[in-house]
């Protein structure tokens, strides 16, 4: 490192604290240089002196002098050192470290995603990662760096002092656990101090680094200068600056920015302004960060005129100030008490893309400082709050939540809520604020908010009190529970069954104790809710006591569905067999527990079936003996079940491989016939060369059939490239030659460029068998040979024959077509390339791709015909939707100064692909041609955001072509690009440094990453460490051994991935899985395992995923067992785990799927939306209400959203109730959704679809009555519309007519009818349902729109005659068809080989679809 010899001198210099009068011009006599690196990234922190993290920066003022001694004694005095001279751990610790590094990647990805999307992270999430690292032990250097850097402005919701305390806690704890600290850790701590305005002694800080034998670097000195300047100590800063100059360390823009702040805080604003000309004299142009530093200086003084002048100067200097920069100025003003000037700055905000997250962070920081009124004024500037979108209308949620967290007085919160609702900025402010207070366990505030809601006639529901009960339940406080119940009574809210069952009664030691306590408190015990809650609790805890209670003749009637779920849950344990039998008998014989219209035995039958149905295969097999006893005792009690119930239970037991139990169930019914099913086959075979010829001679001598052997002989000779012998053998036995022999010979002749012989063989075979056809690869080889010999017409004829004989092409064939076109392009024969390409695409032999279109463009570029190249690109897009080699064409036009053609190209890209694509095209073109100033201008376009795919493409291009300068410029310019992954950007440069073996450049990149506070991933550190090690340099950070490197030393297994052969096998398995050949891949994997060969974890995971995608759960789990036996640290990826949950759910193994979901979330994986949906549906089908609630609770506990509608849980809970026979409860829960004042009127068509598919008339009647009631009494037509359309969908037209007659407003629900029509128009064979809808409600849609959808239906059905008839009808009725319909009809004519009687619209389908959408949007405003 360059600073080894300097440290002691620097520390001594600081200790002497010489009094120097600072003279910027005197210190900075620097030779003219380029600007040293990019401006400090404001994504991970602003300029030293306090840039607000992520989205905006802030300039901090001084804090009280004794803060550091109170917070962390060693920060001011020298009591404790930072050093972590930890000893090396044993091999076992290395294993733990490597496993932990895998978790770190996940944590980093989550933090990075949060930072790039929102500019912040939550304290809860950060502490979760911290505790997880501490729990696992052995924290790595990089993990420590991640945690330290997150303790600054990434936490706008946490006060600065608390953030610093957290940083110290992390430092000490990780040091205690053995984390090794290097200079990057000390620099990160310095950055946190600066961002949190923590006062500390730079001298003592350097002394601690010395004691720990850690050498400071340039970044350290820069941040120490910033620390002095933050406190206005110019003399301290000048001391370090002089030292840096004496050591020839570069003085960067960041240092000058700090000096601006330092002079301003020292009260010398004139010197602060003079720093800018000094910078220019030193060869460094002031950038946006410099102007921000000066703006903050004026903002602290409240000097509005100087602020305006500085902003004008920045604009003149071409230093683009973004919204986040102006927000920093607003924050500085507010903190300094100059709120009166804030409106002037607010008017300058441009509301760029990313404005919302930036402004949210500003509001959060202001609220944290107690400036909630200023924050509220900013909140009201949010542009999207004016939208009618329901989600946007609640965008103030974050504001209200943080007000609650920071204990803003209720009166002020109430004012905010009132104003938000008056401005239509939020729909339910008080309800949301209450939920925040309950989440934060603020009981007093919660009760006051409920009282306020009651005063405003807002509903207060029982579940609002659940969090209050939960806290008392944790403490075991029965008195607290009683107090909350009294509070409910005061607010006239009665506890429902769920409240009593889950939150009240379990707190008491017994039912008797609960009854006594509640009666003593004067609470009623005679409600139906209490009766049901009591039965449910006893069903879960004491079956004997439950039987005693229910068997009492005086006990009131109670529907079995009210406690069915709890009873089933208890029965599955088989803990009290005697009580189970008694309760089952009671349910069969006592009418008190059946619904009004059903018999006791019918309800009990359904209950018995659900007991078995709720058990998993493992549970049935584990409890087989007890189930047998249970069935025998039921038989002894003369309990009979109907045949349908027996069949249902039998099917379950069959699927669970428990046939032995069937006879005991069978004993409960009259004897019936039963049946079984089963069995399946297999195949094999082949042979080779000189042996085959010998066998052929033997067969001929013996006068035996030899056609098969002849085929094998020809194949063997072809494999040896022996064309003459093969052809001679064919001539000798022409009469017995087979198709396969001809195909092999044709292939051989093409390889030897013997085109004439190949064509003769083909003609000969066609004469013998006109249906003969080659496979695609052999046809293409023949085409290639013909083209190489200049026989284009014959080559085209072969392609037409391929089309005629329906020869299909795969990916490998497409690759062959590409190389064939490239070969033609290299000869410069542009017309031939175009003709060949068009023929292939028109015949439909393969789908057009950008890759296949590119040889034509290559031919034009190679001939320097730029107008022709551009014209060909545009034509390809019009015909096939691709822009092949558009970047290369753009670069060529720039290099040749073809401005008009370039303008035309960019206009076209902008029109077809959007402005963002056009801007990136220009950006990459300017970079490629060295026009860096113009490229930088492109990235200053307001609203431009990072496109990782495009940036990755250009970076890979630079790496492959060894273009370091263009790559560096791209990384530099994207520093402030919204949502740009900075670690990814720097890793590209490091990869190229590794290729070039340029360790100096790599070290400079590492310095720049530290300056910009970029958190490196493990992968990035590995690349840097490899470069330094390969050049004999010291690695300046701890590099933990990664899992795949340590695997070889930990496990002595024979790993196939180590050698080239194994790598090829692994790659082959992955390719097979991607092509859908999972079973074949599984067979190969089993053979490898039997031979003692292990593969890498990724390959096992690919095979598991492929098997799960086909529903082969057993095979997938078998592969998992193989993987674990070979690779002990193997774990399913999140994709595989999600697929397993989906497969188990579809296989009716909902319980196992639920367990897998729990274990998945325990390992910090996030389930997919599909996995959760399928699991909830499976639980609903099994009637498992408790399971659905558990899944909902797990999903709600995630720190991220799955974009999962709450109706997934509501609908499937209703289905579960219906499956359990409790239709009334299902109806009640669904009805509550629509009668709620907060209802968004969601769809419940899923429930109707399930009921109709199950043919459940009882449920359908009750749901139909509910839909009619909501329509006729509440004017809520969504449920009725859902049911009406579902009836149409299952062809129950008469029922749909009846529904239409009962609900008169149903025909007016045009939007839903239109949605149904639009959906059906996308599915083939649905035109009949559309016509049925039109016959019932003829006038709900305009004719031109209707005909457009009908035309789409006919095109989907490929029904040209109906489409023609419709077109004629439109002409007769004078309806003008839209261009999209004409385009579809013309294509239908073309596909049928007919000519359309009108001119086909020339543009693409997408063009006309977008045009039609735009016209529909504009129509209402016309």
PDB file of C-alpha atoms in Angstrom, residues 1292-1413:
ATOM      1  CA  UNK A1292     -75.996 -22.677 -18.152  1.00  0.00           C
ATOM      2  CA  UNK A1293     -77.853 -20.177 -20.302  1.00  0.00           C
ATOM      3  CA  UNK A1294     -81.281 -20.652 -18.699  1.00  0.00           C
ATOM      4  CA  UNK A1295     -79.839 -19.989 -15.235  1.00  0.00           C
ATOM      5  CA  UNK A1296     -78.107 -16.905 -16.613  1.00  0.00           C
ATOM      6  CA  UNK A1297     -81.428 -15.655 -18.062  1.00  0.00           C
ATOM      7  CA  UNK A1298     -83.075 -16.181 -14.676  1.00  0.00           C
ATOM      8  CA  UNK A1299     -80.273 -14.191 -13.018  1.00  0.00           C
ATOM      9  CA  UNK A1300     -80.734 -11.379 -15.531  1.00  0.00           C
ATOM     10  CA  UNK A1301     -84.461 -11.257 -14.793  1.00  0.00           C
ATOM     11  CA  UNK A1302     -83.920 -11.175 -10.992  1.00  0.00           C
ATOM     12  CA  UNK A1303     -81.263  -8.406 -11.056  1.00  0.00           C
ATOM     13  CA  UNK A1304     -82.537  -5.612 -13.257  1.00  0.00           C
ATOM     14  CA  UNK A1305     -79.356  -3.525 -13.126  1.00  0.00           C
ATOM     15  CA  UNK A1306     -77.190  -6.409 -14.284  1.00  0.00           C
ATOM     16  CA  UNK A1307     -77.537  -5.535 -17.957  1.00  0.00           C
ATOM     17  CA  UNK A1308     -76.074  -2.097 -17.205  1.00  0.00           C
ATOM     18  CA  UNK A1309     -72.704  -3.494 -16.034  1.00  0.00           C
ATOM     19  CA  UNK A1310     -71.130  -2.795 -19.387  1.00  0.00           C
ATOM     20  CA  UNK A1311     -67.514  -2.721 -18.188  1.00  0.00           C
ATOM     21  CA  UNK A1312     -67.718  -6.279 -16.874  1.00  0.00           C
ATOM     22  CA  UNK A1313     -69.451  -7.501 -20.008  1.00  0.00           C
ATOM     23  CA  UNK A1314     -66.720  -5.845 -22.071  1.00  0.00           C
ATOM     24  CA  UNK A1315     -64.012  -7.537 -19.961  1.00  0.00           C
ATOM     25  CA  UNK A1316     -65.681 -10.918 -20.514  1.00  0.00           C
ATOM     26  CA  UNK A1317     -65.922 -10.288 -24.232  1.00  0.00           C
ATOM     27  CA  UNK A1318     -62.272  -9.124 -24.481  1.00  0.00           C
ATOM     28  CA  UNK A1319     -61.081 -12.168 -22.548  1.00  0.00           C
ATOM     29  CA  UNK A1320     -63.034 -14.659 -24.635  1.00  0.00           C
ATOM     30  CA  UNK A1321     -61.842 -13.043 -27.859  1.00  0.00           C
ATOM     31  CA  UNK A1322     -58.304 -14.126 -26.976  1.00  0.00           C
ATOM     32  CA  UNK A1323     -59.203 -17.838 -26.710  1.00  0.00           C
ATOM     33  CA  UNK A1324     -59.972 -20.006 -29.762  1.00  0.00           C
ATOM     34  CA  UNK A1325     -63.453 -21.523 -29.995  1.00  0.00           C
ATOM     35  CA  UNK A1326     -65.256 -18.959 -27.815  1.00  0.00           C
ATOM     36  CA  UNK A1327     -67.268 -17.080 -30.432  1.00  0.00           C
ATOM     37  CA  UNK A1328     -70.416 -19.018 -29.446  1.00  0.00           C
ATOM     38  CA  UNK A1329     -70.282 -17.683 -25.885  1.00  0.00           C
ATOM     39  CA  UNK A1330     -69.879 -14.139 -27.141  1.00  0.00           C
ATOM     40  CA  UNK A1331     -72.932 -14.545 -29.358  1.00  0.00           C
ATOM     41  CA  UNK A1332     -74.906 -16.003 -26.432  1.00  0.00           C
ATOM     42  CA  UNK A1333     -74.027 -12.938 -24.342  1.00  0.00           C
ATOM     43  CA  UNK A1334     -75.148 -10.682 -27.187  1.00  0.00           C
ATOM     44  CA  UNK A1335     -78.451 -12.541 -27.464  1.00  0.00           C
ATOM     45  CA  UNK A1336     -79.144 -11.888 -23.754  1.00  0.00           C
ATOM     46  CA  UNK A1337     -77.838  -8.292 -23.619  1.00  0.00           C
ATOM     47  CA  UNK A1338     -77.866  -7.037 -27.227  1.00  0.00           C
ATOM     48  CA  UNK A1339     -77.035  -3.339 -26.780  1.00  0.00           C
ATOM     49  CA  UNK A1340     -74.188  -3.257 -24.252  1.00  0.00           C
ATOM     50  CA  UNK A1341     -71.504  -2.557 -26.878  1.00  0.00           C
ATOM     51  CA  UNK A1342     -71.152  -0.395 -29.972  1.00  0.00           C
ATOM     52  CA  UNK A1343     -71.179  -2.230 -33.285  1.00  0.00           C
ATOM     53  CA  UNK A1344     -67.722  -1.202 -34.469  1.00  0.00           C
ATOM     54  CA  UNK A1345     -66.148  -2.442 -31.203  1.00  0.00           C
ATOM     55  CA  UNK A1346     -68.185  -5.664 -31.275  1.00  0.00           C
ATOM     56  CA  UNK A1347     -67.229  -6.430 -34.856  1.00  0.00           C
ATOM     57  CA  UNK A1348     -63.576  -5.832 -34.028  1.00  0.00           C
ATOM     58  CA  UNK A1349     -63.727  -8.490 -31.273  1.00  0.00           C
ATOM     59  CA  UNK A1350     -65.696 -10.910 -33.477  1.00  0.00           C
ATOM     60  CA  UNK A1351     -63.101 -10.497 -36.228  1.00  0.00           C
ATOM     61  CA  UNK A1352     -60.398 -11.332 -33.706  1.00  0.00           C
ATOM     62  CA  UNK A1353     -62.337 -14.485 -32.711  1.00  0.00           C
ATOM     63  CA  UNK A1354     -62.635 -15.665 -36.320  1.00  0.00           C
ATOM     64  CA  UNK A1355     -58.914 -15.051 -36.863  1.00  0.00           C
ATOM     65  CA  UNK A1356     -58.096 -16.988 -33.674  1.00  0.00           C
ATOM     66  CA  UNK A1357     -60.263 -19.862 -34.984  1.00  0.00           C
ATOM     67  CA  UNK A1358     -58.675 -19.524 -38.487  1.00  0.00           C
ATOM     68  CA  UNK A1359     -62.251 -19.376 -39.794  1.00  0.00           C
ATOM     69  CA  UNK A1360     -61.861 -17.455 -43.061  1.00  0.00           C
ATOM     70  CA  UNK A1361     -65.432 -18.006 -44.271  1.00  0.00           C
ATOM     71  CA  UNK A1362     -66.939 -16.489 -41.084  1.00  0.00           C
ATOM     72  CA  UNK A1363     -64.439 -13.625 -41.213  1.00  0.00           C
ATOM     73  CA  UNK A1364     -65.402 -12.914 -44.848  1.00  0.00           C
ATOM     74  CA  UNK A1365     -69.110 -12.967 -43.950  1.00  0.00           C
ATOM     75  CA  UNK A1366     -68.502 -10.566 -41.058  1.00  0.00           C
ATOM     76  CA  UNK A1367     -66.535  -8.211 -43.307  1.00  0.00           C
ATOM     77  CA  UNK A1368     -69.350  -8.217 -45.853  1.00  0.00           C
ATOM     78  CA  UNK A1369     -71.920  -7.581 -43.104  1.00  0.00           C
ATOM     79  CA  UNK A1370     -69.875  -4.578 -41.908  1.00  0.00           C
ATOM     80  CA  UNK A1371     -69.823  -3.173 -45.442  1.00  0.00           C
ATOM     81  CA  UNK A1372     -73.599  -3.622 -45.789  1.00  0.00           C
ATOM     82  CA  UNK A1373     -74.242  -1.926 -42.432  1.00  0.00           C
ATOM     83  CA  UNK A1374     -71.780   0.872 -43.196  1.00  0.00           C
ATOM     84  CA  UNK A1375     -69.499   0.032 -40.258  1.00  0.00           C
ATOM     85  CA  UNK A1376     -65.914   1.081 -41.012  1.00  0.00           C
ATOM     86  CA  UNK A1377     -63.480  -1.620 -39.831  1.00  0.00           C
ATOM     87  CA  UNK A1378     -60.454  -0.444 -37.869  1.00  0.00           C
ATOM     88  CA  UNK A1379     -56.981  -0.991 -39.328  1.00  0.00           C
ATOM     89  CA  UNK A1380     -56.108  -3.721 -36.821  1.00  0.00           C
ATOM     90  CA  UNK A1381     -59.117  -5.803 -37.932  1.00  0.00           C
ATOM     91  CA  UNK A1382     -58.169  -5.329 -41.594  1.00  0.00           C
ATOM     92  CA  UNK A1383     -54.584  -6.324 -40.813  1.00  0.00           C
ATOM     93  CA  UNK A1384     -55.827  -9.500 -39.092  1.00  0.00           C
ATOM     94  CA  UNK A1385     -58.206 -10.345 -41.952  1.00  0.00           C
ATOM     95  CA  UNK A1386     -55.503  -9.759 -44.560  1.00  0.00           C
ATOM     96  CA  UNK A1387     -53.135 -12.082 -42.716  1.00  0.00           C
ATOM     97  CA  UNK A1388     -55.908 -14.720 -42.558  1.00  0.00           C
ATOM     98  CA  UNK A1389     -56.348 -14.432 -46.346  1.00  0.00           C
ATOM     99  CA  UNK A1390     -52.582 -14.758 -46.777  1.00  0.00           C
ATOM    100  CA  UNK A1391     -52.342 -17.855 -44.561  1.00  0.00           C
ATOM    101  CA  UNK A1392     -55.100 -19.500 -46.615  1.00  0.00           C
ATOM    102  CA  UNK A1393     -53.225 -18.731 -49.839  1.00  0.00           C
ATOM    103  CA  UNK A1394     -55.795 -16.178 -51.033  1.00  0.00           C
ATOM    104  CA  UNK A1395     -55.471 -12.524 -51.981  1.00  0.00           C
ATOM    105  CA  UNK A1396     -57.322 -10.008 -49.830  1.00  0.00           C
ATOM    106  CA  UNK A1397     -59.858  -7.830 -51.737  1.00  0.00           C
ATOM    107  CA  UNK A1398     -58.422  -4.713 -50.083  1.00  0.00           C
ATOM    108  CA  UNK A1399     -54.994  -3.189 -49.471  1.00  0.00           C
ATOM    109  CA  UNK A1400     -53.336  -4.642 -46.373  1.00  0.00           C
ATOM    110  CA  UNK A1401     -52.395  -1.908 -43.846  1.00  0.00           C
ATOM    111  CA  UNK A1402     -48.584  -1.593 -44.098  1.00  0.00           C
ATOM    112  CA  UNK A1403     -47.568  -1.136 -40.433  1.00  0.00           C
ATOM    113  CA  UNK A1404     -47.074  -3.819 -37.760  1.00  0.00           C
ATOM    114  CA  UNK A1405     -49.844  -5.321 -35.598  1.00  0.00           C
ATOM    115  CA  UNK A1406     -48.347  -3.575 -32.560  1.00  0.00           C
ATOM    116  CA  UNK A1407     -48.516  -0.209 -34.306  1.00  0.00           C
ATOM    117  CA  UNK A1408     -52.251  -0.537 -35.003  1.00  0.00           C
ATOM    118  CA  UNK A1409     -52.975  -2.013 -31.566  1.00  0.00           C
ATOM    119  CA  UNK A1410     -51.252   0.965 -29.897  1.00  0.00           C
ATOM    120  CA  UNK A1411     -53.088   3.355 -32.210  1.00  0.00           C
ATOM    121  CA  UNK A1412     -56.434   1.773 -31.282  1.00  0.00           C
ATOM    122  CA  UNK A1413     -55.649   2.029 -27.556  1.00  0.00           C
TER     123      UNK A1413
END
